[in-house]
Short mmCIF file of C-alpha atoms in Angstrom, two decimals:
data_model
loop_
_atom_site.label_atom_id
_atom_site.label_comp_id
_atom_site.label_asym_id
_atom_site.label_seq_id
_atom_site.Cartn_x
_atom_site.Cartn_y
_atom_site.Cartn_z
CA MET A 17 -2.58 30.41 31.73
CA GLY A 18 -2.58 30.61 27.94
CA ARG A 19 -2.75 27.58 25.67
CA ALA A 20 0.49 25.74 25.06
CA TYR A 21 2.10 25.51 21.66
CA ASN A 22 1.17 21.85 21.39
CA PHE A 23 3.41 19.81 19.07
CA ASN A 24 2.38 16.46 20.52
CA PRO A 25 2.09 13.66 17.92
CA GLY A 26 -1.20 12.31 19.26
CA PRO A 27 -3.41 12.73 21.11
CA ALA A 28 -2.81 16.08 19.54
CA ILE A 29 -4.06 19.63 19.43
CA LEU A 30 -7.71 20.25 18.59
CA PRO A 31 -9.18 23.52 17.29
CA GLU A 32 -10.14 25.82 20.15
CA PRO A 33 -13.63 26.51 18.69
CA VAL A 34 -14.20 22.75 18.60
CA LEU A 35 -13.11 22.39 22.21
CA ARG A 36 -15.56 25.09 23.27
CA GLN A 37 -18.42 23.44 21.38
CA ALA A 38 -17.50 20.04 22.75
CA ALA A 39 -17.39 21.44 26.28
CA ALA A 40 -20.89 22.84 25.83
CA GLY A 41 -22.06 19.48 24.52
CA VAL A 42 -20.67 17.76 27.59
CA LEU A 43 -23.08 19.88 29.63
CA GLU A 44 -26.03 19.60 27.26
CA LEU A 45 -26.51 18.40 23.70
CA ASP A 46 -28.79 20.55 21.56
CA GLY A 47 -31.50 21.21 24.11
CA SER A 48 -31.88 17.54 24.98
CA GLY A 49 -31.47 18.03 28.71
CA MET A 50 -28.64 15.49 28.54
CA SER A 51 -24.90 15.53 28.04
CA ILE A 52 -23.42 14.00 24.90
CA LEU A 53 -21.88 11.59 27.42
CA GLU A 54 -25.35 10.50 28.51
CA VAL A 55 -27.47 10.23 25.37
CA SER A 56 -28.42 6.84 24.02
CA HIS A 57 -26.71 5.86 20.79
CA ARG A 58 -30.18 4.75 19.59
CA ALA A 59 -31.81 8.11 20.31
CA SER A 60 -32.58 10.75 17.67
CA HIS A 61 -30.22 13.27 19.28
CA TYR A 62 -27.26 10.98 18.69
CA ARG A 63 -28.46 9.76 15.31
CA ARG A 64 -28.26 13.33 14.07
CA VAL A 65 -24.68 13.64 15.39
CA HIS A 66 -23.76 10.34 13.75
CA GLU A 67 -25.19 11.18 10.33
CA GLU A 68 -23.75 14.71 10.30
CA ALA A 69 -20.27 13.40 11.08
CA LYS A 70 -20.48 10.83 8.27
CA ALA A 71 -21.79 13.37 5.78
CA GLY A 72 -19.17 15.94 6.77
CA LEU A 73 -16.34 13.49 6.21
CA LEU A 74 -17.59 12.44 2.79
CA ARG A 75 -18.02 16.08 1.71
CA LEU A 76 -14.49 16.99 2.79
CA LEU A 77 -13.07 13.95 1.00
CA ASP A 78 -15.20 14.69 -2.09
CA LEU A 79 -16.67 11.19 -2.02
CA GLY A 80 -20.21 10.20 -2.95
CA GLU A 81 -22.75 7.58 -2.01
CA ASP A 82 -20.53 4.79 -3.32
CA TYR A 83 -18.57 5.16 -0.06
CA THR A 84 -19.62 4.73 3.54
CA VAL A 85 -18.03 5.75 6.84
CA LEU A 86 -17.55 3.51 9.87
CA PHE A 87 -16.78 4.68 13.41
CA LEU A 88 -14.88 1.93 15.20
CA GLY A 89 -12.66 1.41 18.23
CA GLY A 90 -9.20 -0.05 18.63
CA GLY A 91 -7.25 2.61 16.77
CA ALA A 92 -5.30 2.03 13.59
CA SER A 93 -3.64 -0.91 15.32
CA LEU A 94 -6.87 -2.92 15.19
CA GLN A 95 -7.20 -2.05 11.49
CA PHE A 96 -3.80 -3.67 10.94
CA THR A 97 -5.63 -6.90 11.77
CA MET A 98 -9.13 -6.18 10.42
CA VAL A 99 -7.95 -5.41 6.90
CA PRO A 100 -6.23 -8.77 6.27
CA TRP A 101 -8.87 -10.74 8.16
CA ASN A 102 -11.53 -9.28 5.90
CA TYR A 103 -9.65 -9.42 2.60
CA LEU A 104 -6.57 -11.65 2.62
CA ARG A 105 -7.90 -14.91 1.21
CA ALA A 106 -6.24 -18.32 1.54
CA GLY A 107 -3.89 -18.87 -1.37
CA LYS A 108 -3.83 -15.17 -2.21
CA THR A 109 -1.33 -12.39 -1.53
CA ALA A 110 -1.58 -8.87 -0.16
CA ASP A 111 1.05 -6.30 -1.14
CA TYR A 112 2.51 -3.94 1.45
CA VAL A 113 4.92 -1.02 1.22
CA ASP A 114 7.30 -0.71 4.17
CA THR A 115 7.98 2.94 5.00
CA GLY A 116 8.55 2.84 8.74
CA SER A 117 7.48 1.63 12.15
CA TRP A 118 3.70 1.70 11.68
CA ALA A 119 3.86 0.20 8.19
CA LEU A 120 6.03 -2.57 9.60
CA LYS A 121 3.50 -3.27 12.36
CA ALA A 122 0.75 -3.50 9.74
CA ILE A 123 2.89 -5.96 7.77
CA ARG A 124 3.52 -8.14 10.80
CA GLU A 125 -0.17 -8.32 11.65
CA ALA A 126 -1.06 -9.24 8.07
CA GLN A 127 1.58 -11.97 8.11
CA ARG A 128 -0.33 -13.62 10.95
CA VAL A 129 -3.27 -14.00 8.58
CA GLY A 130 -1.80 -14.95 5.22
CA GLN A 131 0.77 -14.39 2.50
CA VAL A 132 2.26 -10.89 2.38
CA ASN A 133 4.50 -9.53 -0.33
CA VAL A 134 6.54 -6.48 0.70
CA ILE A 135 6.88 -4.91 -2.73
CA SER A 136 9.17 -2.09 -1.61
CA SER A 137 10.90 -0.90 1.54
CA SER A 138 13.04 2.00 2.68
CA SER A 139 14.52 0.04 5.59
CA GLU A 140 18.00 0.08 4.05
CA SER A 141 18.02 3.89 4.26
CA ALA A 142 16.80 3.70 7.87
CA TYR A 143 13.50 5.11 6.57
CA THR A 144 15.01 8.52 5.81
CA CYS A 145 13.18 8.58 2.48
CA LEU A 146 10.36 6.79 0.69
CA PRO A 147 11.16 3.79 -1.51
CA PRO A 148 10.43 3.54 -5.22
CA MET A 149 7.07 1.89 -5.68
CA GLY A 150 7.57 -1.78 -6.46
CA ASP A 151 5.65 -3.82 -9.01
CA VAL A 152 2.21 -4.76 -7.76
CA THR A 153 1.52 -8.48 -7.57
CA PRO A 154 -1.00 -9.47 -10.26
CA GLU A 155 -4.33 -10.32 -8.64
CA ALA A 156 -3.19 -9.21 -5.17
CA CYS A 157 -6.11 -8.84 -2.77
CA TYR A 158 -5.03 -5.25 -2.08
CA VAL A 159 -2.04 -2.94 -1.79
CA HIS A 160 -1.44 -1.27 1.58
CA ILE A 161 0.45 1.99 2.12
CA THR A 162 0.99 4.35 5.04
CA THR A 163 0.50 7.84 3.62
CA ASN A 164 2.40 9.67 6.38
CA ASN A 165 5.01 8.16 8.66
CA THR A 166 4.58 9.79 12.04
CA ILE A 167 7.82 8.58 13.60
CA GLU A 168 10.16 8.92 10.61
CA GLY A 169 8.75 12.18 9.20
CA THR A 170 8.10 11.05 5.61
CA GLN A 171 4.94 11.55 3.58
CA TRP A 172 3.91 10.34 0.14
CA PRO A 173 3.79 13.49 -2.03
CA ALA A 174 1.53 11.69 -4.51
CA ILE A 175 -0.53 8.54 -4.27
CA PRO A 176 1.09 5.49 -5.92
CA ASP A 177 -0.69 3.96 -8.88
CA THR A 178 -1.85 0.41 -8.16
CA GLY A 179 -3.91 -0.05 -11.30
CA GLU A 180 -6.94 -2.27 -10.78
CA ILE A 181 -5.71 -3.62 -7.45
CA PRO A 182 -7.62 -2.11 -4.48
CA LEU A 183 -5.57 0.47 -2.59
CA VAL A 184 -5.80 0.53 1.22
CA ALA A 185 -4.22 3.28 3.29
CA ASP A 186 -3.37 3.94 6.90
CA MET A 187 -3.92 7.69 6.83
CA SER A 188 -3.90 8.25 10.57
CA SER A 189 -1.47 11.14 10.73
CA ASP A 190 -2.37 13.11 7.60
CA PHE A 191 -6.10 12.39 7.31
CA LEU A 192 -8.03 15.55 6.30
CA SER A 193 -4.81 17.53 5.93
CA ARG A 194 -4.60 17.96 2.14
CA ARG A 195 -6.41 17.45 -1.13
CA LEU A 196 -6.09 13.99 -2.65
CA ASP A 197 -8.08 11.97 -5.11
CA HIS A 198 -9.61 9.96 -2.29
CA GLY A 199 -11.67 8.04 -4.84
CA ARG A 200 -8.52 6.10 -5.71
CA PHE A 201 -8.70 4.32 -2.36
CA SER A 202 -10.90 1.33 -1.67
CA LEU A 203 -10.39 1.73 2.07
CA ILE A 204 -8.91 4.47 4.26
CA TYR A 205 -8.49 4.15 7.99
CA ALA A 206 -7.33 6.70 10.52
CA GLY A 207 -7.11 6.97 14.26
CA ALA A 208 -8.86 10.27 14.86
CA GLN A 209 -6.45 11.65 17.46
CA LYS A 210 -4.16 13.50 15.05
CA ASN A 211 -6.39 15.65 12.85
CA ALA A 212 -9.97 14.43 13.15
CA GLY A 213 -10.92 14.21 16.81
CA PRO A 214 -10.00 12.70 20.17
CA ALA A 215 -8.43 9.35 20.94
CA GLY A 216 -10.96 6.53 21.10
CA VAL A 217 -12.61 6.65 17.68
CA THR A 218 -11.20 5.24 14.45
CA VAL A 219 -12.56 6.44 11.12
CA VAL A 220 -12.85 3.92 8.29
CA VAL A 221 -13.90 5.21 4.87
CA ILE A 222 -14.69 2.32 2.57
CA ARG A 223 -16.04 1.84 -0.93
CA ARG A 224 -19.36 0.00 -0.72
CA SER A 225 -18.36 -2.45 -3.45
CA PHE A 226 -15.24 -3.26 -1.42
CA VAL A 227 -17.40 -3.98 1.62
CA ASP A 228 -19.16 -6.59 -0.52
CA LEU A 229 -15.83 -8.39 -1.05
CA ALA A 230 -15.11 -8.77 2.67
CA ALA A 231 -15.17 -12.15 4.38
CA ASP A 232 -18.48 -13.49 5.68
CA ASP A 233 -17.22 -15.71 8.48
CA LEU A 234 -15.67 -13.25 10.94
CA PRO A 235 -16.71 -12.35 14.49
CA PRO A 236 -19.21 -9.48 14.11
CA MET A 237 -17.03 -6.87 15.80
CA LEU A 238 -14.24 -7.55 13.29
CA SER A 239 -16.44 -7.71 10.19
CA TYR A 240 -16.67 -4.75 7.83
CA LYS A 241 -19.85 -6.26 6.43
CA VAL A 242 -21.52 -6.34 9.84
CA GLN A 243 -20.26 -2.91 10.84
CA ALA A 244 -21.43 -1.39 7.55
CA ARG A 245 -24.80 -3.13 7.68
CA GLU A 246 -25.35 -1.95 11.26
CA ASP A 247 -24.04 1.56 10.49
CA SER A 248 -21.35 1.22 13.21
CA LEU A 249 -24.11 0.58 15.76
CA TYR A 250 -23.65 -3.16 16.27
CA ASN A 251 -22.45 -2.16 19.72
CA THR A 252 -22.31 1.22 21.44
CA PRO A 253 -20.02 3.38 19.28
CA PRO A 254 -17.50 5.89 20.69
CA VAL A 255 -20.27 8.51 20.97
CA PHE A 256 -18.23 11.46 22.24
CA GLY A 257 -15.46 10.84 19.72
CA VAL A 258 -17.94 10.79 16.84
CA TYR A 259 -19.45 14.04 18.15
CA VAL A 260 -16.05 15.75 18.10
CA VAL A 261 -15.24 14.37 14.63
CA GLY A 262 -18.42 16.03 13.38
CA LEU A 263 -17.43 19.33 15.01
CA VAL A 264 -13.97 19.13 13.42
CA CYS A 265 -15.56 18.56 10.01
CA LYS A 266 -17.72 21.66 10.44
CA TRP A 267 -14.67 23.66 11.49
CA LEU A 268 -12.76 22.54 8.42
CA GLU A 269 -15.66 23.29 6.09
CA ASP A 270 -16.05 26.76 7.59
CA LEU A 271 -12.33 27.40 6.94
CA GLY A 272 -12.68 26.47 3.28
CA GLY A 273 -12.20 22.71 3.30
CA LEU A 274 -9.09 20.72 2.46
CA GLU A 275 -7.83 23.28 -0.05
CA GLU A 276 -7.49 25.92 2.66
CA ILE A 277 -6.14 23.62 5.35
CA GLU A 278 -3.54 22.29 2.89
CA ARG A 279 -2.41 25.86 2.22
CA ARG A 280 -2.12 26.56 5.94
CA ASN A 281 -0.27 23.33 6.62
CA ALA A 282 2.23 24.02 3.84
CA GLU A 283 2.86 27.48 5.25
CA LYS A 284 3.44 26.21 8.79
CA ALA A 285 5.76 23.41 7.68
CA GLY A 286 7.62 25.82 5.42
CA LEU A 287 8.40 28.10 8.35
CA VAL A 288 9.91 25.29 10.41
CA TYR A 289 11.83 23.61 7.58
CA ALA A 290 13.26 26.95 6.46
CA ALA A 291 14.63 27.57 9.95
CA LEU A 292 16.16 24.10 10.10
CA ASP A 293 17.71 24.37 6.64
CA ALA A 294 19.18 27.78 7.39
CA TYR A 295 21.54 26.26 9.98
CA PRO A 296 22.87 22.95 8.62
CA GLU A 297 25.82 23.11 11.01
CA VAL A 298 23.36 22.99 13.94
CA TYR A 299 20.35 20.98 12.76
CA GLU A 300 20.03 17.72 10.87
CA PRO A 301 16.58 17.13 9.35
CA THR A 302 16.20 13.37 9.31
CA VAL A 303 14.47 13.02 5.92
CA SER A 304 17.13 12.94 3.21
CA ASN A 305 14.85 13.62 0.24
CA ARG A 306 13.14 17.00 0.65
CA SER A 307 10.23 15.99 -1.57
CA HIS A 308 9.46 13.22 0.93
CA ARG A 309 9.30 15.51 3.95
CA SER A 310 6.12 15.35 5.96
CA GLN A 311 4.08 18.48 6.50
CA MET A 312 2.57 16.86 9.58
CA ASN A 313 5.59 15.48 11.48
CA ILE A 314 8.85 17.39 11.14
CA THR A 315 11.73 15.29 12.47
CA PHE A 316 15.24 16.53 13.16
CA ARG A 317 18.30 16.20 15.38
CA LEU A 318 20.97 18.46 16.77
CA ARG A 319 24.45 17.93 15.37
CA ASP A 320 25.64 18.25 18.97
CA HIS A 321 23.57 15.61 20.74
CA SER A 322 24.82 16.75 24.12
CA ARG A 323 22.62 19.86 23.92
CA GLU A 324 19.30 18.07 23.40
CA SER A 325 18.13 18.53 27.01
CA GLU A 326 19.04 22.21 26.83
CA PHE A 327 17.06 22.58 23.61
CA LEU A 328 13.96 20.98 25.15
CA ARG A 329 14.18 23.10 28.30
CA GLY A 330 14.35 26.27 26.23
CA ALA A 331 11.37 25.18 24.16
CA GLU A 332 9.31 24.42 27.25
CA GLU A 333 10.20 27.79 28.78
CA ARG A 334 8.66 29.33 25.65
CA GLY A 335 5.45 27.32 26.01
CA MET A 336 6.27 24.61 23.47
CA VAL A 337 5.43 21.02 24.41
CA GLY A 338 5.66 17.65 22.69
CA LEU A 339 8.88 18.20 20.74
CA LYS A 340 10.78 15.15 21.96
CA GLY A 341 11.23 12.56 19.22
CA HIS A 342 9.75 9.08 19.39
CA ARG A 343 11.59 6.85 21.85
CA SER A 344 12.59 4.46 19.04
CA VAL A 345 14.51 7.09 17.06
CA GLY A 346 15.31 9.95 19.45
CA GLY A 347 15.92 13.51 18.33
CA PHE A 348 12.99 15.86 17.92
CA ARG A 349 9.60 15.90 16.24
CA ALA A 350 7.34 18.87 15.67
CA SER A 351 3.85 17.67 14.79
CA CYS A 352 2.14 20.46 12.87
CA TYR A 353 -1.37 19.09 12.56
CA ASN A 354 -4.37 20.96 11.20
CA ALA A 355 -5.30 22.68 14.45
CA LEU A 356 -1.80 23.96 15.22
CA PRO A 357 -1.98 27.74 14.73
CA ARG A 358 0.51 29.51 12.49
CA GLU A 359 1.82 31.42 15.50
CA ALA A 360 3.01 28.16 17.06
CA ALA A 361 4.99 27.25 13.94
CA GLN A 362 6.41 30.78 13.85
CA ALA A 363 7.36 30.55 17.54
CA LEU A 364 9.24 27.31 16.86
CA ALA A 365 10.96 28.78 13.81
CA ASP A 366 12.03 31.81 15.85
CA TYR A 367 13.35 29.58 18.63
CA LEU A 368 15.28 27.41 16.16
CA GLU A 369 16.95 30.54 14.82
CA TRP A 370 17.68 31.91 18.28
CA PHE A 371 19.14 28.61 19.52
CA ALA A 372 21.33 28.25 16.44
CA GLN A 373 22.78 31.73 16.90
CA GLN A 374 23.96 31.10 20.43
CA ALA A 375 27.66 30.62 20.99
CA TRP A 376 28.82 27.10 20.27
#
């Protein structure tokens, strides 16, 4: 059986060359006589994996030694808590931008810790676009944004300017997908299971001077200072996940880095959006402002909701999986992450055209 056209939102498709390398590593890692699943996280075999993954990420992001990389557990959801616990001081405020479900969850977790100022929100438009950037609170501890909204299908086309206030980003669903000035961020976090690796490892990229500002009185597992000082080895890290992240970084570098993957992602998204836009009487893209459309998560509905099951059956018959929209919003979602081949996007575009041309 051939590989499915995998549009799942996460865990998501991984590059086939990476899967083959990872499968080999599960049998034996670099002549060690042990599987990557068996090696000690203190052993030299793993240390090399760990350091290569960190270095690969920093090269791709064009960041230098003033940044460090942490490999943590708990997904982005734990970072919703770790960020305010480490930085939201008593009597201070953190600014958040509300652009959808995951941003709202981050806001609610921060509100458990301290004062949160939601400086802008697109809730009144049902998150069908991004809001204008609100005024940053003077002397805020940080500003938090979600760069890509996986459920709603919006993506910041450019990074908002927060001046001297540290910028923190949940980048889970567009991490490593395009060129950005990553040096504008004090902290980036991303669950790896969209573009960077398997579920189970969370990547945190943090400016070293921002680490120094973190709280000193936290439990060690929740402390950026402890995790940075121990190089993510305070406890056993997600060894296999880190291994795959390193393989993904090598794959991306061999392709030509973020410049090339951005070009490919734009091409794939363009194919699908063009097919949707060609039949406005059939399809309703859910993002009202085209400049806010995500290249990672393409969300849409059928004008005739009664044919949704038929649409999904036809897609599955053509080898396409994962197109059902998030349960909270319904409709459809095509997640076109880095590893999705162009042929999958073309197959979906062809199917959208074919379905639209059937007798209504």
